Amino acid sequence: MAKNPKRPRDANQLAKRIVDLTTGDAKEEQSEGGGKDAAAVALGRKGGLKGGKSRADRLTPEQRSEIARIAAEARWKKDD
């Protein structure tokens, strides 16, 4: 199930939905447990915690510097 339920495309239907939610006439639909397998979430979290550190340990100082330089250029290149 999607994280956020589909909302009406029509502006009038959306307005009615918002009013119903605000006044308590309708309940917001939420999936049980977020729709994710707890074991898969735990496994992904475990890999995410050690991934960056192990990658940094494998890189040479020159490689880390090059990656940082590219990242800085990308940040400054953005037009806000």
mmCIF file of N, CA, C and O in Angstrom:
data_model
loop_
_atom_site.group_PDB
_atom_site.id
_atom_site.type_symbol
_atom_site.label_atom_id
_atom_site.label_comp_id
_atom_site.label_asym_id
_atom_site.label_seq_id
_atom_site.Cartn_x
_atom_site.Cartn_y
_atom_site.Cartn_z
ATOM 1 N N MET A 1 0.834 -1.178 0.000
ATOM 2 C CA MET A 1 0.000 0.000 0.000
ATOM 3 C C MET A 1 0.882 1.245 0.000
ATOM 4 O O MET A 1 1.944 1.267 0.585
ATOM 5 N N ALA A 2 0.438 2.288 -0.665
ATOM 6 C CA ALA A 2 1.222 3.509 -0.782
ATOM 7 C C ALA A 2 1.368 4.196 0.567
ATOM 8 O O ALA A 2 0.512 4.082 1.442
ATOM 9 N N LYS A 3 2.463 4.927 0.699
ATOM 10 C CA LYS A 3 2.714 5.640 1.943
ATOM 11 C C LYS A 3 1.639 6.699 2.168
ATOM 12 O O LYS A 3 1.121 6.854 3.263
ATOM 13 N N ASN A 4 1.321 7.442 1.126
ATOM 14 C CA ASN A 4 0.265 8.445 1.199
ATOM 15 C C ASN A 4 -0.889 7.992 0.316
ATOM 16 O O ASN A 4 -0.689 7.713 -0.859
ATOM 17 N N PRO A 5 -2.106 7.933 0.861
ATOM 18 C CA PRO A 5 -3.234 7.501 0.042
ATOM 19 C C PRO A 5 -3.523 8.519 -1.049
ATOM 20 O O PRO A 5 -3.193 9.699 -0.915
ATOM 21 N N LYS A 6 -4.131 8.032 -2.142
ATOM 22 C CA LYS A 6 -4.473 8.918 -3.247
ATOM 23 C C LYS A 6 -5.518 9.925 -2.783
ATOM 24 O O LYS A 6 -6.455 9.591 -2.069
ATOM 25 N N ARG A 7 -5.323 11.144 -3.201
ATOM 26 C CA ARG A 7 -6.264 12.200 -2.872
ATOM 27 C C ARG A 7 -7.041 12.560 -4.130
ATOM 28 O O ARG A 7 -6.541 12.370 -5.244
ATOM 29 N N PRO A 8 -8.243 13.095 -3.994
ATOM 30 C CA PRO A 8 -9.032 13.457 -5.177
ATOM 31 C C PRO A 8 -8.316 14.500 -6.027
ATOM 32 O O PRO A 8 -7.672 15.409 -5.509
ATOM 33 N N ARG A 9 -8.432 14.346 -7.361
ATOM 34 C CA ARG A 9 -7.822 15.311 -8.273
ATOM 35 C C ARG A 9 -8.672 16.566 -8.386
ATOM 36 O O ARG A 9 -8.153 17.654 -8.573
ATOM 37 N N ASP A 10 -9.968 16.412 -8.282
ATOM 38 C CA ASP A 10 -10.871 17.546 -8.398
ATOM 39 C C ASP A 10 -10.723 18.443 -7.172
ATOM 40 O O ASP A 10 -10.725 17.985 -6.040
ATOM 41 N N ALA A 11 -10.598 19.749 -7.397
ATOM 42 C CA ALA A 11 -10.385 20.689 -6.298
ATOM 43 C C ALA A 11 -11.553 20.690 -5.308
ATOM 44 O O ALA A 11 -11.341 20.800 -4.099
ATOM 45 N N ASN A 12 -12.773 20.555 -5.814
ATOM 46 C CA ASN A 12 -13.934 20.556 -4.921
ATOM 47 C C ASN A 12 -13.972 19.302 -4.056
ATOM 48 O O ASN A 12 -14.288 19.369 -2.869
ATOM 49 N N GLN A 13 -13.657 18.158 -4.634
ATOM 50 C CA GLN A 13 -13.627 16.919 -3.860
ATOM 51 C C GLN A 13 -12.509 16.959 -2.824
ATOM 52 O O GLN A 13 -12.675 16.504 -1.691
ATOM 53 N N LEU A 14 -11.364 17.521 -3.198
ATOM 54 C CA LEU A 14 -10.259 17.646 -2.265
ATOM 55 C C LEU A 14 -10.638 18.564 -1.111
ATOM 56 O O LEU A 14 -10.352 18.259 0.056
ATOM 57 N N ALA A 15 -11.301 19.678 -1.418
ATOM 58 C CA ALA A 15 -11.729 20.608 -0.371
ATOM 59 C C ALA A 15 -12.700 19.931 0.592
ATOM 60 O O ALA A 15 -12.574 20.085 1.814
ATOM 61 N N LYS A 16 -13.642 19.148 0.062
ATOM 62 C CA LYS A 16 -14.591 18.441 0.921
ATOM 63 C C LYS A 16 -13.864 17.427 1.796
ATOM 64 O O LYS A 16 -14.152 17.281 2.982
ATOM 65 N N ARG A 17 -12.880 16.742 1.217
ATOM 66 C CA ARG A 17 -12.097 15.750 1.971
ATOM 67 C C ARG A 17 -11.349 16.413 3.128
ATOM 68 O O ARG A 17 -11.329 15.906 4.239
ATOM 69 N N ILE A 18 -10.758 17.576 2.857
ATOM 70 C CA ILE A 18 -10.027 18.300 3.897
ATOM 71 C C ILE A 18 -10.969 18.746 5.006
ATOM 72 O O ILE A 18 -10.654 18.617 6.192
ATOM 73 N N VAL A 19 -12.132 19.250 4.629
ATOM 74 C CA VAL A 19 -13.117 19.676 5.637
ATOM 75 C C VAL A 19 -13.572 18.477 6.458
ATOM 76 O O VAL A 19 -13.666 18.555 7.688
ATOM 77 N N ASP A 20 -13.845 17.351 5.804
ATOM 78 C CA ASP A 20 -14.275 16.152 6.521
ATOM 79 C C ASP A 20 -13.207 15.676 7.501
ATOM 80 O O ASP A 20 -13.516 15.287 8.629
ATOM 81 N N LEU A 21 -11.955 15.713 7.079
ATOM 82 C CA LEU A 21 -10.867 15.302 7.975
ATOM 83 C C LEU A 21 -10.732 16.258 9.151
ATOM 84 O O LEU A 21 -10.501 15.841 10.289
ATOM 85 N N THR A 22 -10.895 17.551 8.881
ATOM 86 C CA THR A 22 -10.748 18.554 9.927
ATOM 87 C C THR A 22 -11.864 18.455 10.961
ATOM 88 O O THR A 22 -11.616 18.578 12.157
ATOM 89 N N THR A 23 -13.071 18.224 10.498
ATOM 90 C CA THR A 23 -14.208 18.164 11.414
ATOM 91 C C THR A 23 -14.387 16.795 12.053
ATOM 92 O O THR A 23 -15.201 16.627 12.951
ATOM 93 N N GLY A 24 -13.628 15.811 11.593
ATOM 94 C CA GLY A 24 -13.719 14.486 12.183
ATOM 95 C C GLY A 24 -14.777 13.595 11.551
ATOM 96 O O GLY A 24 -15.064 12.514 12.049
ATOM 97 N N ASP A 25 -15.361 14.044 10.439
ATOM 98 C CA ASP A 25 -16.370 13.233 9.760
ATOM 99 C C ASP A 25 -15.745 12.067 9.005
ATOM 100 O O ASP A 25 -16.401 11.080 8.730
ATOM 101 N N ALA A 26 -14.482 12.179 8.652
ATOM 102 C CA ALA A 26 -13.789 11.118 7.928
ATOM 103 C C ALA A 26 -12.465 10.836 8.631
ATOM 104 O O ALA A 26 -11.875 11.705 9.264
ATOM 105 N N LYS A 27 -11.997 9.630 8.510
ATOM 106 C CA LYS A 27 -10.725 9.233 9.110
ATOM 107 C C LYS A 27 -9.672 9.135 8.014
ATOM 108 O O LYS A 27 -9.939 8.716 6.902
ATOM 109 N N GLU A 28 -8.432 9.511 8.343
ATOM 110 C CA GLU A 28 -7.307 9.379 7.421
ATOM 111 C C GLU A 28 -6.948 7.905 7.338
ATOM 112 O O GLU A 28 -6.757 7.249 8.355
ATOM 113 N N GLU A 29 -6.845 7.367 6.096
ATOM 114 C CA GLU A 29 -6.487 5.964 5.932
ATOM 115 C C GLU A 29 -4.990 5.811 6.118
ATOM 116 O O GLU A 29 -4.215 6.512 5.505
ATOM 117 N N GLN A 30 -4.601 4.881 6.985
ATOM 118 C CA GLN A 30 -3.193 4.578 7.183
ATOM 119 C C GLN A 30 -3.037 3.082 7.177
ATOM 120 O O GLN A 30 -3.850 2.349 7.731
ATOM 121 N N SER A 31 -1.951 2.634 6.554
ATOM 122 C CA SER A 31 -1.717 1.202 6.490
ATOM 123 C C SER A 31 -1.126 0.718 7.806
ATOM 124 O O SER A 31 -0.423 1.455 8.495
ATOM 125 N N GLU A 32 -1.398 -0.518 8.131
ATOM 126 C CA GLU A 32 -0.867 -1.123 9.345
ATOM 127 C C GLU A 32 0.621 -1.389 9.178
ATOM 128 O O GLU A 32 1.038 -1.987 8.202
ATOM 129 N N GLY A 33 1.439 -0.937 10.097
ATOM 130 C CA GLY A 33 2.861 -1.244 10.082
ATOM 131 C C GLY A 33 3.647 -0.549 8.995
ATOM 132 O O GLY A 33 4.788 -0.906 8.749
ATOM 133 N N GLY A 34 3.085 0.429 8.330
ATOM 134 C CA GLY A 34 3.830 1.155 7.315
ATOM 135 C C GLY A 34 3.994 0.399 6.015
ATOM 136 O O GLY A 34 4.626 0.881 5.103
ATOM 137 N N GLY A 35 3.500 -0.837 5.914
ATOM 138 C CA GLY A 35 3.585 -1.592 4.681
ATOM 139 C C GLY A 35 4.967 -2.135 4.392
ATOM 140 O O GLY A 35 5.267 -2.498 3.269
ATOM 141 N N LYS A 36 5.851 -2.184 5.385
ATOM 142 C CA LYS A 36 7.194 -2.693 5.164
ATOM 143 C C LYS A 36 7.444 -3.883 6.074
ATOM 144 O O LYS A 36 6.936 -3.947 7.185
ATOM 145 N N ASP A 37 8.246 -4.796 5.573
ATOM 146 C CA ASP A 37 8.631 -5.968 6.345
ATOM 147 C C ASP A 37 9.671 -5.545 7.380
ATOM 148 O O ASP A 37 10.721 -4.993 7.040
ATOM 149 N N ALA A 38 9.415 -5.787 8.656
ATOM 150 C CA ALA A 38 10.301 -5.353 9.731
ATOM 151 C C ALA A 38 11.696 -5.964 9.592
ATOM 152 O O ALA A 38 12.702 -5.300 9.869
ATOM 153 N N ALA A 39 11.782 -7.212 9.162
ATOM 154 C CA ALA A 39 13.076 -7.868 9.011
ATOM 155 C C ALA A 39 13.888 -7.198 7.903
ATOM 156 O O ALA A 39 15.097 -6.979 8.044
ATOM 157 N N ALA A 40 13.224 -6.834 6.813
ATOM 158 C CA ALA A 40 13.919 -6.171 5.705
ATOM 159 C C ALA A 40 14.386 -4.777 6.113
ATOM 160 O O ALA A 40 15.486 -4.345 5.742
ATOM 161 N N VAL A 41 13.571 -4.085 6.882
ATOM 162 C CA VAL A 41 13.942 -2.755 7.353
ATOM 163 C C VAL A 41 15.170 -2.841 8.251
ATOM 164 O O VAL A 41 16.114 -2.062 8.128
ATOM 165 N N ALA A 42 15.173 -3.816 9.164
ATOM 166 C CA ALA A 42 16.304 -3.985 10.078
ATOM 167 C C ALA A 42 17.581 -4.333 9.308
ATOM 168 O O ALA A 42 18.657 -3.815 9.612
ATOM 169 N N LEU A 43 17.465 -5.187 8.319
ATOM 170 C CA LEU A 43 18.627 -5.580 7.532
ATOM 171 C C LEU A 43 19.181 -4.396 6.740
ATOM 172 O O LEU A 43 20.388 -4.172 6.686
ATOM 173 N N GLY A 44 18.305 -3.600 6.148
ATOM 174 C CA GLY A 44 18.742 -2.424 5.406
ATOM 175 C C GLY A 44 19.385 -1.394 6.317
ATOM 176 O O GLY A 44 20.375 -0.764 5.962
ATOM 177 N N ARG A 45 18.832 -1.241 7.496
ATOM 178 C CA ARG A 45 19.405 -0.292 8.458
ATOM 179 C C ARG A 45 20.802 -0.740 8.883
ATOM 180 O O ARG A 45 21.717 0.074 9.004
ATOM 181 N N LYS A 46 20.966 -2.026 9.093
ATOM 182 C CA LYS A 46 22.260 -2.566 9.514
ATOM 183 C C LYS A 46 23.324 -2.270 8.453
ATOM 184 O O LYS A 46 24.431 -1.826 8.783
ATOM 185 N N GLY A 47 23.007 -2.495 7.202
ATOM 186 C CA GLY A 47 23.957 -2.210 6.128
ATOM 187 C C GLY A 47 24.219 -0.728 5.982
ATOM 188 O O GLY A 47 25.342 -0.313 5.706
ATOM 189 N N GLY A 48 23.196 0.085 6.187
ATOM 190 C CA GLY A 48 23.356 1.527 6.061
ATOM 191 C C GLY A 48 24.253 2.118 7.134
ATOM 192 O O GLY A 48 24.932 3.117 6.914
ATOM 193 N N LEU A 49 24.259 1.519 8.302
ATOM 194 C CA LEU A 49 25.074 2.040 9.388
ATOM 195 C C LEU A 49 26.560 1.841 9.154
ATOM 196 O O LEU A 49 27.377 2.652 9.566
ATOM 197 N N LYS A 50 26.925 0.764 8.489
ATOM 198 C CA LYS A 50 28.354 0.509 8.306
ATOM 199 C C LYS A 50 28.847 0.819 6.893
ATOM 200 O O LYS A 50 30.045 0.835 6.666
ATOM 201 N N GLY A 51 27.951 1.092 5.972
ATOM 202 C CA GLY A 51 28.330 1.288 4.582
ATOM 203 C C GLY A 51 29.246 2.468 4.335
ATOM 204 O O GLY A 51 30.280 2.345 3.680
ATOM 205 N N GLY A 52 28.904 3.643 4.845
ATOM 206 C CA GLY A 52 29.702 4.829 4.597
ATOM 207 C C GLY A 52 31.085 4.744 5.216
ATOM 208 O O GLY A 52 32.084 5.145 4.611
ATOM 209 N N LYS A 53 31.155 4.224 6.416
ATOM 210 C CA LYS A 53 32.446 4.125 7.106
ATOM 211 C C LYS A 53 33.364 3.132 6.392
ATOM 212 O O LYS A 53 34.551 3.411 6.187
ATOM 213 N N SER A 54 32.825 1.986 5.988
ATOM 214 C CA SER A 54 33.681 1.004 5.321
ATOM 215 C C SER A 54 34.136 1.518 3.951
ATOM 216 O O SER A 54 35.258 1.261 3.529
ATOM 217 N N ARG A 55 33.281 2.280 3.273
ATOM 218 C CA ARG A 55 33.682 2.854 1.985
ATOM 219 C C ARG A 55 34.785 3.880 2.192
ATOM 220 O O ARG A 55 35.780 3.903 1.463
ATOM 221 N N ALA A 56 34.634 4.725 3.202
ATOM 222 C CA ALA A 56 35.650 5.737 3.473
ATOM 223 C C ALA A 56 36.985 5.096 3.850
ATOM 224 O O ALA A 56 38.048 5.606 3.493
ATOM 225 N N ASP A 57 36.944 3.986 4.547
ATOM 226 C CA ASP A 57 38.183 3.289 4.929
ATOM 227 C C ASP A 57 38.919 2.737 3.710
ATOM 228 O O ASP A 57 40.147 2.658 3.713
ATOM 229 N N ARG A 58 38.177 2.361 2.666
ATOM 230 C CA ARG A 58 38.792 1.790 1.461
ATOM 231 C C ARG A 58 39.367 2.850 0.529
ATOM 232 O O ARG A 58 40.232 2.566 -0.285
ATOM 233 N N LEU A 59 38.879 4.087 0.617
ATOM 234 C CA LEU A 59 39.317 5.135 -0.303
ATOM 235 C C LEU A 59 40.645 5.740 0.137
ATOM 236 O O LEU A 59 40.916 5.879 1.330
ATOM 237 N N THR A 60 41.415 6.132 -0.853
ATOM 238 C CA THR A 60 42.658 6.843 -0.554
ATOM 239 C C THR A 60 42.313 8.302 -0.252
ATOM 240 O O THR A 60 41.226 8.778 -0.627
ATOM 241 N N PRO A 61 43.198 9.038 0.405
ATOM 242 C CA PRO A 61 42.920 10.459 0.658
ATOM 243 C C PRO A 61 42.663 11.240 -0.633
ATOM 244 O O PRO A 61 41.824 12.144 -0.648
ATOM 245 N N GLU A 62 43.350 10.883 -1.715
ATOM 246 C CA GLU A 62 43.129 11.571 -2.989
ATOM 247 C C GLU A 62 41.727 11.304 -3.527
ATOM 248 O O GLU A 62 41.076 12.198 -4.066
ATOM 249 N N GLN A 63 41.261 10.053 -3.395
ATOM 250 C CA GLN A 63 39.914 9.716 -3.865
ATOM 251 C C GLN A 63 38.861 10.461 -3.048
ATOM 252 O O GLN A 63 37.885 10.972 -3.597
ATOM 253 N N ARG A 64 39.047 10.512 -1.724
ATOM 254 C CA ARG A 64 38.090 11.234 -0.870
ATOM 255 C C ARG A 64 38.062 12.711 -1.238
ATOM 256 O O ARG A 64 37.001 13.338 -1.299
ATOM 257 N N SER A 65 39.232 13.286 -1.502
ATOM 258 C CA SER A 65 39.316 14.690 -1.873
ATOM 259 C C SER A 65 38.596 14.947 -3.198
ATOM 260 O O SER A 65 37.880 15.941 -3.339
ATOM 261 N N GLU A 66 38.777 14.053 -4.153
ATOM 262 C CA GLU A 66 38.114 14.198 -5.457
ATOM 263 C C GLU A 66 36.598 14.114 -5.311
ATOM 264 O O GLU A 66 35.858 14.905 -5.901
ATOM 265 N N ILE A 67 36.119 13.176 -4.516
ATOM 266 C CA ILE A 67 34.677 13.035 -4.290
ATOM 267 C C ILE A 67 34.129 14.296 -3.628
ATOM 268 O O ILE A 67 33.073 14.812 -3.998
ATOM 269 N N ALA A 68 34.845 14.821 -2.642
ATOM 270 C CA ALA A 68 34.413 16.039 -1.949
ATOM 271 C C ALA A 68 34.397 17.234 -2.899
ATOM 272 O O ALA A 68 33.495 18.071 -2.844
ATOM 273 N N ARG A 69 35.398 17.307 -3.793
ATOM 274 C CA ARG A 69 35.461 18.411 -4.746
ATOM 275 C C ARG A 69 34.264 18.378 -5.698
ATOM 276 O O ARG A 69 33.608 19.394 -5.940
ATOM 277 N N ILE A 70 33.932 17.194 -6.188
ATOM 278 C CA ILE A 70 32.787 17.035 -7.096
ATOM 279 C C ILE A 70 31.486 17.396 -6.384
ATOM 280 O O ILE A 70 30.612 18.066 -6.942
ATOM 281 N N ALA A 71 31.364 16.973 -5.129
ATOM 282 C CA ALA A 71 30.155 17.278 -4.360
ATOM 283 C C ALA A 71 30.023 18.781 -4.136
ATOM 284 O O ALA A 71 28.927 19.345 -4.253
ATOM 285 N N ALA A 72 31.129 19.438 -3.812
ATOM 286 C CA ALA A 72 31.093 20.885 -3.596
ATOM 287 C C ALA A 72 30.714 21.612 -4.877
ATOM 288 O O ALA A 72 29.910 22.558 -4.858
ATOM 289 N N GLU A 73 31.252 21.192 -6.003
ATOM 290 C CA GLU A 73 30.900 21.812 -7.288
ATOM 291 C C GLU A 73 29.417 21.634 -7.578
ATOM 292 O O GLU A 73 28.753 22.558 -8.056
ATOM 293 N N ALA A 74 28.888 20.457 -7.283
ATOM 294 C CA ALA A 74 27.467 20.204 -7.527
ATOM 295 C C ALA A 74 26.598 21.087 -6.642
ATOM 296 O O ALA A 74 25.572 21.605 -7.089
ATOM 297 N N ARG A 75 27.007 21.293 -5.393
ATOM 298 C CA ARG A 75 26.223 22.140 -4.497
ATOM 299 C C ARG A 75 26.231 23.594 -4.975
ATOM 300 O O ARG A 75 25.214 24.258 -4.969
ATOM 301 N N TRP A 76 27.382 24.081 -5.375
ATOM 302 C CA TRP A 76 27.497 25.482 -5.786
ATOM 303 C C TRP A 76 26.915 25.718 -7.167
ATOM 304 O O TRP A 76 26.562 26.850 -7.514
ATOM 305 N N LYS A 77 26.809 24.674 -7.986
ATOM 306 C CA LYS A 77 26.275 24.801 -9.332
ATOM 307 C C LYS A 77 24.771 25.024 -9.343
ATOM 308 O O LYS A 77 24.224 25.660 -10.243
ATOM 309 N N LYS A 78 24.073 24.530 -8.330
ATOM 310 C CA LYS A 78 22.613 24.620 -8.288
ATOM 311 C C LYS A 78 22.145 26.075 -8.332
ATOM 312 O O LYS A 78 22.706 26.946 -7.687
ATOM 313 N N ASP A 79 21.079 26.323 -9.114
ATOM 314 C CA ASP A 79 20.460 27.633 -9.152
ATOM 315 C C ASP A 79 19.221 27.594 -8.277
ATOM 316 O O ASP A 79 18.273 26.876 -8.565
ATOM 317 N N ASP A 80 19.245 28.341 -7.195
ATOM 318 C CA ASP A 80 18.094 28.351 -6.277
ATOM 319 C C ASP A 80 17.160 29.479 -6.556
ATOM 320 O O ASP A 80 17.417 30.498 -6.983
#
